[in-house]
Amino acid sequence: MIKKLLNNPFINAIKNIRLMLDYDQKKRSLLMLGLLFLNAIFDVVGLAGIFPLIDAALAPETIQDKWYLKYPYDFFGVEDNVTFLFLMAAIVFIIFIIKNALSVVIFYTQSKFAFNISLRLNKKMFQYYYDQGFLFINDQEVGKRTYDIITVPYYFASSYLIETLIMCTELIVLLIIFISIIFYKPAVVLILLSIIIPVFMLVYVLTKKRTKSIGDERNVLAPKAHSVILDALSAYPDVKLANKEQVFFDQYEDVQKSINILDAQYQGIFSKVHQRLNDIVLGLGLLIIFGIAMIFKEKSTEILAILSVFGLASYRFLPSINRIMNSVLSLKNACYVIQELRAVQNKPLITYIDVSP
């Protein structure tokens, strides 16, 4: 059972990424994990800043009874609740600006790290094929080799490594939010779990196979498009003399049309369908909460508090779930890159000696 739970796209991605990194990159990845955790903390702090504001707005008469509201109220020295709410909103606004600015810097640093890894893999793939000798290179499909050298490492960085980093961040955010809400309003966690787990698991089960097959099919077709272009360019004099331009153009169009259909399916359906579930989840949550309110009418104040926490949790919770779903599907779609890069796994980057004549 445990073995089956550990066999999932996220855990597999962590294992595969670890195998592809060199020692110095693994050391630097520890810094990336630290930045990742810091980014998650910033997100949670931004969300936590809204709770006191909403609490004070819903029940201004209780401001003096709650330490987290009384302390800033006394600190500002204001004389009315409206001014206090304005100052609290201003603080939340400043926190959001700082949080998002720092998040951009952190994400840029992580992206730079990912694409530096991509560059090293580019060079390793280049060396690997180049060192196989002339007969091997001449005997193989050049378009496939070009694709493996240039494009596969790029997708490893953009659709595999970066998506794994994003998923790590969102999982930490969700974990902290879960723990916080459990202590504050456990009923909200139960409502969220009862809706989100069935809905998003159903979508994942229905889309994971096709998402993976789209990536595999694209991995077969894209090198063919590269080959047609390279063949047409390398044989330019012969093509012009034989008036065969249209033959190459038609071949390229046929392959690229198939690639475009796959891209349209993935970008237009499979990477977007889970985002369309936000309204469904929110609507179901409201339906459940107001259904409970009908049954326990005497606890309307408590229901109102649950509703406010549910709305605030959904504000940050659903985007996180969407990003996680997008990352999982991206990992399924791009899992072919690991197989393509196996050839340079654990291989050091060679520095050639330049012998001057």
XYZ file of C-alpha atoms in Angstrom:
357
model
C 0.000 0.000 0.000
C 2.776 2.423 1.009
C 4.775 1.443 -2.078
C 1.774 2.226 -4.268
C 1.252 5.613 -2.611
C 4.897 6.524 -3.202
C 4.579 5.622 -6.882
C 3.079 8.922 -8.056
C 4.192 11.622 -10.530
C 5.530 13.950 -7.810
C 7.699 11.392 -5.971
C 8.895 9.934 -9.279
C 9.812 13.420 -10.492
C 11.893 14.067 -7.346
C 13.759 10.781 -7.890
C 14.328 11.427 -11.606
C 15.541 14.991 -11.080
C 17.991 13.809 -8.424
C 19.439 11.274 -10.880
C 19.917 13.925 -13.571
C 21.738 16.483 -11.421
C 25.492 16.646 -10.952
C 26.955 16.917 -7.465
C 27.345 20.708 -7.533
C 23.793 21.077 -8.846
C 22.455 18.882 -6.031
C 24.207 21.141 -3.510
C 22.704 24.219 -5.125
C 19.289 22.547 -5.141
C 19.339 22.732 -1.325
C 19.362 26.515 -1.666
C 16.458 26.264 -4.102
C 14.538 24.201 -1.545
C 15.193 26.899 1.045
C 13.899 29.586 -1.313
C 10.933 27.369 -2.102
C 10.049 27.096 1.598
C 10.556 30.856 2.038
C 8.217 31.548 -0.877
C 5.573 29.309 0.691
C 5.915 31.165 4.009
C 5.437 34.509 2.229
C 2.257 33.192 0.622
C 0.865 32.016 3.943
C 1.796 35.268 5.706
C -0.047 37.192 3.003
C -3.118 35.044 3.512
C -2.851 35.210 7.312
C -2.857 39.002 7.133
C -6.423 38.950 5.823
C -7.864 36.933 8.725
C -7.623 39.697 11.385
C -9.046 42.216 8.912
C -12.077 40.046 8.144
C -12.486 39.160 11.814
C -12.521 42.847 12.798
C -14.919 43.744 9.966
C -17.391 40.963 10.842
C -17.440 41.668 14.571
C -15.969 45.123 15.359
C -17.418 44.979 18.872
C -14.996 42.151 19.732
C -11.807 43.990 18.754
C -10.858 44.695 22.374
C -11.487 41.060 23.328
C -8.976 39.541 20.885
C -5.270 40.090 21.503
C -4.306 39.988 17.816
C -6.733 42.855 17.180
C -6.388 44.743 20.474
C -2.599 45.068 20.218
C -2.547 46.814 16.787
C -5.636 48.847 17.764
C -3.855 50.227 20.827
C -0.595 50.612 18.921
C -2.198 52.825 16.250
C -4.011 54.829 18.908
C -7.118 55.226 16.765
C -10.475 56.269 18.166
C -12.901 54.493 15.839
C -13.202 51.100 14.203
C -13.458 52.397 10.613
C -10.048 54.084 10.833
C -8.613 50.915 12.370
C -10.007 48.800 9.507
C -8.519 51.234 6.970
C -5.083 51.003 8.587
C -5.312 47.205 8.737
C -6.259 47.115 5.026
C -3.269 49.349 4.231
C -0.935 46.969 6.085
C -2.371 43.970 4.218
C -1.883 45.853 0.930
C 1.782 46.544 1.738
C 2.301 42.903 2.764
C 0.880 41.795 -0.608
C 3.236 44.100 -2.513
C 6.304 42.858 -0.613
C 5.203 39.218 -0.833
C 4.663 39.315 -4.594
C 7.897 41.221 -5.259
C 9.893 38.650 -3.283
C 8.019 35.802 -4.992
C 9.033 37.147 -8.415
C 12.695 37.311 -7.353
C 12.567 33.777 -5.936
C 10.836 32.345 -8.991
C 13.372 34.040 -11.283
C 16.224 32.519 -9.245
C 14.645 29.072 -9.436
C 14.015 29.416 -13.180
C 17.596 30.524 -13.775
C 18.780 27.470 -11.824
C 16.539 25.180 -13.909
C 17.709 26.551 -17.258
C 21.357 26.401 -16.213
C 20.754 22.693 -15.659
C 19.129 22.588 -19.086
C 22.240 24.160 -20.649
C 24.508 21.563 -19.074
C 22.245 18.792 -20.341
C 22.341 20.416 -23.803
C 26.114 20.199 -23.754
C 26.136 16.644 -22.413
C 23.744 15.456 -25.113
C 25.802 17.281 -27.738
C 28.999 15.589 -26.499
C 27.313 12.198 -26.228
C 26.167 12.147 -29.856
C 29.301 13.822 -31.177
C 31.550 11.249 -29.485
C 29.683 8.301 -31.039
C 31.682 8.805 -34.209
C 30.965 9.764 -37.803
C 29.305 6.500 -38.822
C 26.823 6.688 -35.938
C 25.941 10.313 -36.639
C 25.679 9.760 -40.372
C 23.604 6.628 -39.918
C 21.015 8.170 -37.601
C 18.181 10.603 -38.179
C 19.754 14.035 -37.773
C 16.452 15.686 -36.843
C 16.025 13.336 -33.898
C 19.559 14.061 -32.661
C 19.057 17.813 -33.001
C 15.768 17.541 -31.120
C 17.382 15.509 -28.333
C 20.232 17.996 -27.958
C 18.254 21.259 -28.073
C 14.615 20.626 -27.205
C 14.538 17.733 -24.716
C 16.726 19.492 -22.066
C 14.584 22.607 -22.479
C 11.410 20.646 -21.709
C 13.180 18.997 -18.790
C 13.721 22.449 -17.283
C 10.441 24.131 -18.232
C 7.913 21.301 -18.020
C 9.555 18.991 -15.488
C 11.949 20.679 -13.076
C 10.183 24.045 -12.726
C 6.782 22.371 -12.412
C 8.180 20.165 -9.637
C 9.444 23.257 -7.789
C 6.029 24.907 -8.169
C 4.338 21.779 -6.876
C 6.629 21.677 -3.828
C 5.780 25.296 -3.005
C 2.051 24.766 -3.313
C 2.118 21.581 -1.226
C 3.875 23.425 1.600
C 1.351 26.278 1.362
C -1.582 23.862 1.485
C -0.093 21.971 4.420
C 0.340 25.155 6.459
C -3.152 26.373 5.539
C -4.627 22.999 6.486
C -2.924 22.970 9.885
C -3.937 26.583 10.573
C -7.586 26.061 9.650
C -7.805 22.806 11.633
C -6.991 24.772 14.795
C -9.250 27.682 13.827
C -12.267 26.125 12.060
C -11.967 22.333 11.593
C -15.362 22.211 9.851
C -13.924 24.209 6.920
C -11.213 21.585 6.367
C -13.809 18.824 6.300
C -15.897 20.744 3.762
C -12.882 21.467 1.545
C -11.638 17.882 1.626
C -15.074 16.398 0.987
C -15.368 18.485 -2.188
C -11.839 18.880 -3.550
C -10.557 15.312 -3.228
C -13.405 13.604 -5.172
C -13.706 16.340 -7.833
C -10.028 16.751 -8.670
C -9.197 13.049 -8.343
C -11.937 12.281 -10.859
C -10.470 14.805 -13.304
C -6.952 13.417 -12.796
C -8.051 9.816 -13.385
C -9.914 10.808 -16.553
C -7.067 12.895 -18.023
C -3.745 11.346 -16.927
C -3.492 8.653 -19.643
C -4.316 10.981 -22.530
C -2.010 13.665 -21.125
C 0.903 11.210 -21.095
C 0.097 9.871 -24.563
C 0.016 13.421 -25.978
C 3.558 13.977 -24.685
C 4.754 10.639 -26.077
C 3.160 11.283 -29.489
C 4.627 14.775 -29.653
C 8.047 13.365 -28.788
C 7.784 11.114 -31.861
C 6.457 13.764 -34.249
C 8.584 16.784 -33.308
C 11.914 15.217 -34.409
C 10.301 14.405 -37.786
C 9.509 18.086 -38.284
C 13.128 18.906 -37.442
C 14.326 16.284 -39.940
C 12.232 17.645 -42.803
C 13.600 21.157 -42.275
C 17.215 19.997 -41.927
C 16.958 17.763 -44.995
C 15.453 20.565 -47.058
C 18.151 23.028 -46.007
C 21.107 20.646 -46.358
C 19.964 19.517 -49.821
C 19.017 23.006 -50.999
C 20.789 22.893 -54.444
C 19.336 19.466 -55.291
C 15.852 20.470 -54.141
C 15.879 23.636 -56.244
C 17.243 21.881 -59.318
C 14.641 19.095 -59.075
C 11.779 21.498 -58.190
C 10.995 19.422 -55.088
C 10.237 22.340 -52.753
C 6.567 21.468 -52.479
C 7.375 17.892 -51.472
C 9.262 19.114 -48.393
C 6.674 21.794 -47.615
C 3.878 19.204 -47.726
C 5.830 16.789 -45.553
C 6.477 19.514 -43.007
C 2.862 20.676 -43.056
C 1.543 17.149 -42.458
C 3.792 16.597 -39.445
C 3.291 20.077 -37.994
C -0.500 19.779 -38.335
C -0.419 16.648 -36.204
C 1.781 18.399 -33.626
C -0.571 21.393 -33.547
C -3.571 19.127 -32.923
C -1.773 17.549 -29.965
C -0.766 20.967 -28.612
C -4.332 22.239 -28.997
C -5.672 19.233 -27.088
C -3.203 19.632 -24.233
C -3.208 23.429 -23.975
C -6.895 23.879 -24.741
C -8.397 20.973 -22.781
C -6.200 18.911 -20.497
C -4.144 21.720 -18.950
C -7.236 23.917 -18.475
C -10.086 21.593 -17.508
C -9.183 21.565 -13.795
C -9.246 25.383 -13.714
C -12.892 25.284 -14.740
C -13.694 23.359 -11.566
C -13.219 26.357 -9.244
C -16.807 27.502 -9.604
C -18.075 23.955 -9.059
C -16.037 23.530 -5.867
C -17.031 26.972 -4.568
C -20.690 26.370 -5.419
C -20.710 22.965 -3.713
C -19.051 24.448 -0.642
C -21.657 27.197 -0.368
C -24.414 24.638 -0.895
C -23.084 22.490 1.954
C -22.607 25.455 4.312
C -26.087 26.872 3.709
C -27.516 23.362 3.947
C -25.959 23.099 7.416
C -27.361 26.561 8.219
C -30.869 25.337 7.390
C -30.482 22.426 9.806
C -28.847 24.411 12.630
C -30.595 27.776 12.388
C -29.830 28.622 15.990
C -26.073 28.669 15.168
C -26.224 31.318 12.451
C -23.264 33.278 13.886
C -21.056 30.176 13.815
C -22.197 29.384 10.264
C -21.311 32.923 9.186
C -17.812 32.486 10.613
C -17.422 29.168 8.775
C -18.601 30.830 5.559
C -16.050 33.646 5.860
C -13.181 31.230 6.562
C -14.308 28.964 3.701
C -14.354 31.912 1.292
C -10.910 33.078 2.395
C -9.455 29.564 2.320
C -10.909 28.995 -1.157
C -9.303 32.263 -2.315
C -5.842 30.732 -1.791
C -6.681 27.043 -1.671
C -8.228 26.609 -5.113
C -5.406 28.378 -7.021
C -2.932 26.111 -5.207
C -4.914 23.016 -6.156
C -5.039 24.244 -9.765
C -1.277 24.790 -9.856
C -0.678 21.355 -8.364
C -2.999 19.733 -10.902
C -1.301 21.641 -13.714
C 2.116 20.520 -12.455
C 1.022 16.882 -12.138
C -0.377 16.862 -15.678
C 2.745 18.614 -16.958
C 4.904 15.923 -15.324
C 2.793 13.227 -16.987
C 2.981 15.028 -20.331
C 6.751 15.533 -20.168
C 7.808 12.259 -18.526
C 9.336 11.132 -21.848
C 12.238 13.582 -21.303
C 13.669 11.372 -18.562
C 13.912 8.405 -20.893
C 15.548 10.547 -23.588
C 18.120 11.891 -21.110
C 19.072 8.498 -19.660
C 22.041 8.384 -22.037
C 23.807 11.208 -20.140
C 22.695 10.263 -16.630
C 25.679 10.441 -14.237
C 28.004 11.373 -17.121
C 30.445 14.216 -16.401
C 30.744 17.147 -18.757
C 33.985 16.772 -20.712
C 36.381 19.688 -21.256
C 38.220 19.112 -24.538
C 41.822 20.084 -24.975
C 42.335 22.624 -27.717
C 45.529 21.677 -29.557
C 46.735 24.645 -31.579
C 48.589 23.838 -34.841
